[in-house]
Coordinates of N, CA and C in Angstrom, one line a residue:
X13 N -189.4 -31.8 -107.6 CA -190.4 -31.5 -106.5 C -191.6 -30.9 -107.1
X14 N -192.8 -31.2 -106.9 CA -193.9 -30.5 -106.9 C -194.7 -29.8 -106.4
X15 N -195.2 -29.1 -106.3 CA -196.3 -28.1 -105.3 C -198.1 -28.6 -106.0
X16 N -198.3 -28.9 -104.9 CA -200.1 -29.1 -105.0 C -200.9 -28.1 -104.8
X17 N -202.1 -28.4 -105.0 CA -203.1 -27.1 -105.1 C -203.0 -26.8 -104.1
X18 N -203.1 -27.4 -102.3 CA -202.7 -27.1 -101.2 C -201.7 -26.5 -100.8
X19 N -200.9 -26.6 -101.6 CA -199.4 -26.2 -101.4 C -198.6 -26.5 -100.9
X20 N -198.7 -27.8 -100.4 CA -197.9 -28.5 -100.1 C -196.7 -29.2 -101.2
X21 N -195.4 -29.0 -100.9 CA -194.5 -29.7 -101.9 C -194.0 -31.4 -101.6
X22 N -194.5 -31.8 -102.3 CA -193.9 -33.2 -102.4 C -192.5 -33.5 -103.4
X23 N -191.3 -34.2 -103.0 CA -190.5 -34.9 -103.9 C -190.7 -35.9 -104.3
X24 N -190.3 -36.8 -105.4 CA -190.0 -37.8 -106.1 C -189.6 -38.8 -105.7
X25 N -188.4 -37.8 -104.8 CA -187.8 -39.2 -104.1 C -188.2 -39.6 -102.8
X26 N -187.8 -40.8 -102.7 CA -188.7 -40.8 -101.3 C -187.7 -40.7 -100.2
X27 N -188.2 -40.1 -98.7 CA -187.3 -39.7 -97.4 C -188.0 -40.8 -96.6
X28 N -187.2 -40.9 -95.6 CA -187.4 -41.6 -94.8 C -187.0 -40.7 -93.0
X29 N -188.0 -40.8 -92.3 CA -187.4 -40.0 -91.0 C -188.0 -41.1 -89.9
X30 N -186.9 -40.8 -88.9 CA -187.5 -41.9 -87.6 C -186.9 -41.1 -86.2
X31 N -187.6 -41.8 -85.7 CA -187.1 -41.5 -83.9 C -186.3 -42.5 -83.1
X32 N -185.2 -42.3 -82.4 CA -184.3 -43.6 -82.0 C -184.5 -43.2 -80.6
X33 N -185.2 -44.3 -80.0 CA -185.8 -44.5 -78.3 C -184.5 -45.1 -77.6
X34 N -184.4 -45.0 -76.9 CA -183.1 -46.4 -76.1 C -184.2 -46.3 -74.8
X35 N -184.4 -48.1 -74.6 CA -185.3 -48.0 -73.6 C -184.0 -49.1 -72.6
X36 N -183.8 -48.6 -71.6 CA -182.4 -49.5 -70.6 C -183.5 -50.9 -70.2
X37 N -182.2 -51.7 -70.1 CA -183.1 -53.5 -70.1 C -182.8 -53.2 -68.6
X38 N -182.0 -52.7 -67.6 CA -182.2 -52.6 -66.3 C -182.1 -51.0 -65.6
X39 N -182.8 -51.3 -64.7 CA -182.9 -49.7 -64.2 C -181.5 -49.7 -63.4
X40 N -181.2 -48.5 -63.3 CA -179.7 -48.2 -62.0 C -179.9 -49.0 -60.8
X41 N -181.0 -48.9 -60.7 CA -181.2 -49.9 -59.0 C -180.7 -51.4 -59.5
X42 N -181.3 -51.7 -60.4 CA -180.8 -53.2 -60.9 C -179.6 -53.6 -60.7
X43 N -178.9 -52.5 -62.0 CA -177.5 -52.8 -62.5 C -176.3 -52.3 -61.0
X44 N -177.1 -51.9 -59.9 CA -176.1 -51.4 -58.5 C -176.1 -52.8 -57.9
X45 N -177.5 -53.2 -58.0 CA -177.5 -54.7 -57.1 C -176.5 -55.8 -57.7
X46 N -176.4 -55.9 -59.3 CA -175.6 -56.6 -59.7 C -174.1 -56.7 -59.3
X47 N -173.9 -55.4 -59.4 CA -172.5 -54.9 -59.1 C -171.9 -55.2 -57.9
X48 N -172.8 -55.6 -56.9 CA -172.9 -55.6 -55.3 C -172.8 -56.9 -55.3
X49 N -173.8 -57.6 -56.2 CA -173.7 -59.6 -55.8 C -172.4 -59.7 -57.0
X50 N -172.4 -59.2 -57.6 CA -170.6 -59.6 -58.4 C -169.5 -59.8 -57.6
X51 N -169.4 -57.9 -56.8 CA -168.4 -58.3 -56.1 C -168.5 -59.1 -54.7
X52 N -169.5 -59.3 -54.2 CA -169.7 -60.2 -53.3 C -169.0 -61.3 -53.5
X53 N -169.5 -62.2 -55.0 CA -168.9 -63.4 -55.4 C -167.5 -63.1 -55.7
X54 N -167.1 -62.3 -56.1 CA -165.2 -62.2 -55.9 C -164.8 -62.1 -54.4
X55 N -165.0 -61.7 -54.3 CA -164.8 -61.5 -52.5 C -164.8 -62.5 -51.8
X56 N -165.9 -63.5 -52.3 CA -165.9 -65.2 -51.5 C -165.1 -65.9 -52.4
X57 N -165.0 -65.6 -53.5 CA -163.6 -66.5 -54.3 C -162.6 -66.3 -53.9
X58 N -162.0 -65.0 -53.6 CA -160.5 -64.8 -53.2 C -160.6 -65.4 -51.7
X59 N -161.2 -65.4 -51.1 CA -161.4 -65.6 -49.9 C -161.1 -67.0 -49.6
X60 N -162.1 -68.1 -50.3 CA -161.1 -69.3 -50.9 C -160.0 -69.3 -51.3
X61 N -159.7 -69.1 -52.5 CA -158.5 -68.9 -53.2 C -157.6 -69.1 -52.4
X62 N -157.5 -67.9 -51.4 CA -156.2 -67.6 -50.3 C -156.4 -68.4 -49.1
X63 N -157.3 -68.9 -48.7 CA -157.4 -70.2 -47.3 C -156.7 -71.3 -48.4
X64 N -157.4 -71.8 -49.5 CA -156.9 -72.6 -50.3 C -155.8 -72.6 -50.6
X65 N -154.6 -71.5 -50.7 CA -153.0 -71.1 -50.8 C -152.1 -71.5 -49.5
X66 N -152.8 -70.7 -48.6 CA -152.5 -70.9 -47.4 C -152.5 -72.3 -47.1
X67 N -153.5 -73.0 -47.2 CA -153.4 -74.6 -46.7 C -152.3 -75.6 -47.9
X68 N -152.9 -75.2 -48.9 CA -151.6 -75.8 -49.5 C -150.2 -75.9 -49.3
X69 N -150.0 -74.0 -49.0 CA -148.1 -73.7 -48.5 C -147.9 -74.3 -47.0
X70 N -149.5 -74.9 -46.4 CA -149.1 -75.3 -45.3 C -148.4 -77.0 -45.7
X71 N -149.0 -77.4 -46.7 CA -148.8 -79.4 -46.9 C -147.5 -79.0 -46.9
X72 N -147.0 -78.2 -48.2 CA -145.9 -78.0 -48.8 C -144.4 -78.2 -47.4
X73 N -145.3 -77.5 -46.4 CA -144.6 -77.5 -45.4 C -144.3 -78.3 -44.2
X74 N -145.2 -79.0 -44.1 CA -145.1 -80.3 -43.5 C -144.6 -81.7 -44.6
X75 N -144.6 -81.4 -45.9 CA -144.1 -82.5 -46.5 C -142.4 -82.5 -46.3
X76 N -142.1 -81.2 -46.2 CA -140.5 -80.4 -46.1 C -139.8 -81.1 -44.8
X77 N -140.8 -80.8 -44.1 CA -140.8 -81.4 -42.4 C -140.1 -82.6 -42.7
X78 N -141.1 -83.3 -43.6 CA -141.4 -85.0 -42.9 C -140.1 -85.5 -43.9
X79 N -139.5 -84.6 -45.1 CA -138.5 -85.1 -45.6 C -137.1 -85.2 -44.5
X80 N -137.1 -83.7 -44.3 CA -136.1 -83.5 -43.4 C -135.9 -85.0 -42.2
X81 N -137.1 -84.9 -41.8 CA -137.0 -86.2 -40.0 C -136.6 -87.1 -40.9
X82 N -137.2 -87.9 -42.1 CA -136.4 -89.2 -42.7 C -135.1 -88.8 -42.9
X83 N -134.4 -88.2 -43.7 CA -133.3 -87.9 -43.6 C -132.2 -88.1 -42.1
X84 N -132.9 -87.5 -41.1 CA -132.6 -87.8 -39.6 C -132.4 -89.1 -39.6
X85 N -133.7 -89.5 -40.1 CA -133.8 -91.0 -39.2 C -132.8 -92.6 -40.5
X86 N -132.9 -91.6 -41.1 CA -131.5 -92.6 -42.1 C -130.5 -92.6 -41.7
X87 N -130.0 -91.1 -41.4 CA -128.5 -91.3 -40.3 C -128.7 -91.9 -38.9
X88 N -129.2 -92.0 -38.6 CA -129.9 -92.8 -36.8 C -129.5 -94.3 -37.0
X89 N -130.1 -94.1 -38.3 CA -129.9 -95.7 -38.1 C -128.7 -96.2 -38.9
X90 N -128.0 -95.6 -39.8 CA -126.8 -96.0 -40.0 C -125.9 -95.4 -39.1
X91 N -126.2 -94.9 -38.2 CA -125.3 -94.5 -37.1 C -125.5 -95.9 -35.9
X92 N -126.7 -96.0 -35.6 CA -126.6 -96.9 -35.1 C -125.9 -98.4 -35.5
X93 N -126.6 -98.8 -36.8 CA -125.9 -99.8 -37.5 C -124.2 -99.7 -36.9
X94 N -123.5 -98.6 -37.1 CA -121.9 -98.2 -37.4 C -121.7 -98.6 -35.9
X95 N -122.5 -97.5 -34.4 CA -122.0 -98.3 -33.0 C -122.4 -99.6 -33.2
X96 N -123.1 -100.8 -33.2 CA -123.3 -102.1 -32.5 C -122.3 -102.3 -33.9
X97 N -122.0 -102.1 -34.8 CA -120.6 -103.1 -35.8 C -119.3 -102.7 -34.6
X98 N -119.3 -101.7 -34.5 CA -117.9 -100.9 -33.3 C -118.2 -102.2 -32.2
X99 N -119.5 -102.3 -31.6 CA -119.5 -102.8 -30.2 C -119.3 -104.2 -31.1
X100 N -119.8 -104.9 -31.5 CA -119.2 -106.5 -31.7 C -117.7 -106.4 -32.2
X101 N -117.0 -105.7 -33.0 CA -115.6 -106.0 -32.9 C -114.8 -105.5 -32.3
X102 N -115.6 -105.2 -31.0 CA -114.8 -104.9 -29.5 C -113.9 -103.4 -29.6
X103 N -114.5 -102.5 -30.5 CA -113.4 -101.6 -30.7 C -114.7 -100.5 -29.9
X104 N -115.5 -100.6 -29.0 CA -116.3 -99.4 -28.3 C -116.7 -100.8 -27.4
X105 N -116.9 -100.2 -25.8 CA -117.1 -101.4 -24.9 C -118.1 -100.9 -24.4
X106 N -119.2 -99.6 -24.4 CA -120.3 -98.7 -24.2 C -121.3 -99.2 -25.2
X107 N -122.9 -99.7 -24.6 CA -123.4 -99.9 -25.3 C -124.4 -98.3 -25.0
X108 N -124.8 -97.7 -24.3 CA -124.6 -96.8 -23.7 C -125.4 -95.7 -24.9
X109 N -124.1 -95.9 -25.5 CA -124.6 -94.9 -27.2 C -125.0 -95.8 -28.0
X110 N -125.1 -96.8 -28.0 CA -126.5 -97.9 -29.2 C -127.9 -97.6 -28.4
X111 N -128.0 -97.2 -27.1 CA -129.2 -97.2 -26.7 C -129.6 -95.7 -26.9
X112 N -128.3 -94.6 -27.1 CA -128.9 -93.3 -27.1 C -129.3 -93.4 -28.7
X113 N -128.6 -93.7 -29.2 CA -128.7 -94.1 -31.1 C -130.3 -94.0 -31.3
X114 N -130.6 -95.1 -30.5 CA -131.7 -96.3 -30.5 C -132.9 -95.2 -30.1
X115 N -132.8 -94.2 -29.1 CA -134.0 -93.9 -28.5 C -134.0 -92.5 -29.7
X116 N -133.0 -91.6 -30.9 CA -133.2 -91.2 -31.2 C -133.8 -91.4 -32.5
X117 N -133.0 -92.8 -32.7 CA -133.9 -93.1 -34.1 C -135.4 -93.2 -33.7
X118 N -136.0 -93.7 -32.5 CA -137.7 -94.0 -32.7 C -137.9 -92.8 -32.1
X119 N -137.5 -91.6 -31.7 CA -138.0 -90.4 -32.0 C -138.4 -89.6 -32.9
X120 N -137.5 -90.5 -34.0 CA -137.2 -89.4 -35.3 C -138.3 -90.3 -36.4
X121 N -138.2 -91.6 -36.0 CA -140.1 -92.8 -36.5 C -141.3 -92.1 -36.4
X122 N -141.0 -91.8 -35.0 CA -142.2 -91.7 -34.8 C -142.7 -90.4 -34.8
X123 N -141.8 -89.3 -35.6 CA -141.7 -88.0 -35.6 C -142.2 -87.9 -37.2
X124 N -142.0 -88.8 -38.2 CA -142.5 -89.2 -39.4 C -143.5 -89.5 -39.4
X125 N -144.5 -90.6 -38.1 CA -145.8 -91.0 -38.2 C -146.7 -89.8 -37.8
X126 N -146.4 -89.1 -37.0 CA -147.0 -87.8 -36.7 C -147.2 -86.7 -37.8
X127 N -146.2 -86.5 -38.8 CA -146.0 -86.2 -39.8 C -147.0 -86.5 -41.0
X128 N -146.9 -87.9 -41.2 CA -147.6 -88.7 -42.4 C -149.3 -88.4 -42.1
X129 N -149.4 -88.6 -40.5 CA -150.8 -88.3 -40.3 C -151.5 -86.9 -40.6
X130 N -150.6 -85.8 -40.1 CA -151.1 -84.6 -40.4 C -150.9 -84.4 -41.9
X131 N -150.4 -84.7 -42.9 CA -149.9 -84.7 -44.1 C -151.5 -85.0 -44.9
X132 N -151.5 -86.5 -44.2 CA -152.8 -86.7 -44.8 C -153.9 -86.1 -44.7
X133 N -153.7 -86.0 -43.5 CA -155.2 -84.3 -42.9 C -155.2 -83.1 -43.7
X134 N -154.1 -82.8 -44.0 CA -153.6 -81.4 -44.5 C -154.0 -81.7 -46.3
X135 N -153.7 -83.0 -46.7 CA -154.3 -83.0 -48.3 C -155.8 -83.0 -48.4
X136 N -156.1 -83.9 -47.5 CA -157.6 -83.8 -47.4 C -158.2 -82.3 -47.5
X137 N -157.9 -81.7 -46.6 CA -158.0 -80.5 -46.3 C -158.1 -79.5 -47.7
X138 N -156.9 -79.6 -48.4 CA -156.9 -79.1 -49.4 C -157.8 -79.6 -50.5
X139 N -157.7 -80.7 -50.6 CA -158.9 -81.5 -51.6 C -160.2 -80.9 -52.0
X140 N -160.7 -81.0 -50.3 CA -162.1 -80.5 -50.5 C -162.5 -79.0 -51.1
X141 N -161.5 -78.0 -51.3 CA -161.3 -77.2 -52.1 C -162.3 -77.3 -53.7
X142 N -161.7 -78.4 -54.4 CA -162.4 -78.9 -55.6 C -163.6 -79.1 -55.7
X143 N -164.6 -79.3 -54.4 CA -165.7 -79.2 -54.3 C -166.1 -81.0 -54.7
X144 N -166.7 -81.2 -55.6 CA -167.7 -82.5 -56.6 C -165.8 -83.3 -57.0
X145 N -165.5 -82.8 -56.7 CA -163.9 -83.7 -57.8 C -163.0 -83.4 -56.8
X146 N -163.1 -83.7 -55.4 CA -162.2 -83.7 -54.0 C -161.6 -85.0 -54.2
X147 N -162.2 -85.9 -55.1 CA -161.1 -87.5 -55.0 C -160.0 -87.4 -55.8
X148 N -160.2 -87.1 -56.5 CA -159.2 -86.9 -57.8 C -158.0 -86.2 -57.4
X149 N -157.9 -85.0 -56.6 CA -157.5 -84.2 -56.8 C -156.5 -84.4 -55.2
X150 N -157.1 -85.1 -53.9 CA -156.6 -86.1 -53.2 C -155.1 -87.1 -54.1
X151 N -156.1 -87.5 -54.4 CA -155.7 -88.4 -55.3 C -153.5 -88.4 -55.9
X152 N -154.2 -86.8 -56.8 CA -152.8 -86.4 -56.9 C -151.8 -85.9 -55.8
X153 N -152.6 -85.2 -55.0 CA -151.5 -84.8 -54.0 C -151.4 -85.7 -53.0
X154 N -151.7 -86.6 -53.1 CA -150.9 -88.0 -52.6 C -150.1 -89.2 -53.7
X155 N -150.0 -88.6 -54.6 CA -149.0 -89.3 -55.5 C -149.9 -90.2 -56.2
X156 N -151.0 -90.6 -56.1 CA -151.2 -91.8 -56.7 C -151.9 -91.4 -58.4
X157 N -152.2 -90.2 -58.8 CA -152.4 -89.9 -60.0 C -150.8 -88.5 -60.5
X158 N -150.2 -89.2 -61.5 CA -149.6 -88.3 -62.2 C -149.9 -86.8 -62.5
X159 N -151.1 -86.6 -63.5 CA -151.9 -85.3 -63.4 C -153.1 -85.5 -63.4
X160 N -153.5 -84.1 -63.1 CA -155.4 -84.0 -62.8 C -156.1 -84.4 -64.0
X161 N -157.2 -85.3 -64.4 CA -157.6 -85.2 -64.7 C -158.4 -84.1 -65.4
X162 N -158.7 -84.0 -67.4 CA -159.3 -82.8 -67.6 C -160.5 -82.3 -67.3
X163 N -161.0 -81.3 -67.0 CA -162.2 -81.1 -66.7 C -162.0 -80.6 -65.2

């Protein structure tokens, strides 16, 4: 180090000094509003989400339905089948119960068509969920695509 005629001392080596500013890229007002439209948008996602859960555990439960009534309506009709074999080899002389058979199997038809219709309402329903890609996605939950497409 040396001292000058002023008297000031200078070193050899050289220093280096600085000032470290932090200037915020948003003010608190900003970064509150963000926080507010963030959770907004979670709030409308779950909100889907869960109508979107709900309508699905609803298909789920009409498809449960519509297995169950076929099931019904396979025994109806091999029931019936079994009375009219009884009634032609004369071993039941009541047709009586081929017509109760009869009126329950097309209750239990047409308890399936009622079924299949809302089924279809109910996928739809769920579909449109997907927004831009509602076909596709139709699509699967009516059986005709294996899996979803990626993307």
């Amino acid at each position: 180090s040396t001292v000058s005629d002023a008297g000031d001392t200078t070193t050899s080596s050289p220093m280096t000094m600085g000032i470290q500013v932090n200037i915020p890229l948003s003010s608190p007002h900003e970064q509150r509003e963000f926080a507010q439209q963030a959770l907004a948008e979670a709030t409308r996602i779950d909100e889907v989400r869960s109508r979107a859960l709900t309508d699905l555990a609803k298909l789920r439960e009409l498809e449960a339905e519509r297995a169950a009534v076929r099931e019904r309506l396979h025994f109806q009709k091999s029931k019936a089948d079994w009375v009219q074999e009884r009634i032609q080899k004369g071993y039941e002389g009541d047709v009586e119960k081929l017509w109760e058979t009869a009126q329950k199997q097309n209750a239990e038809a047409a308890a399936v068509q009622r079924l299949d219709g809302l089924i279809a309402a109910q996928r739809r329903q769920v579909a449109h969920y997907a927004g831009e890609q509602w076909q596709p996605l139709l699509d699967y939950l009516s059986g005709q695509l294996k899996a979803l497409p990626e993307g």
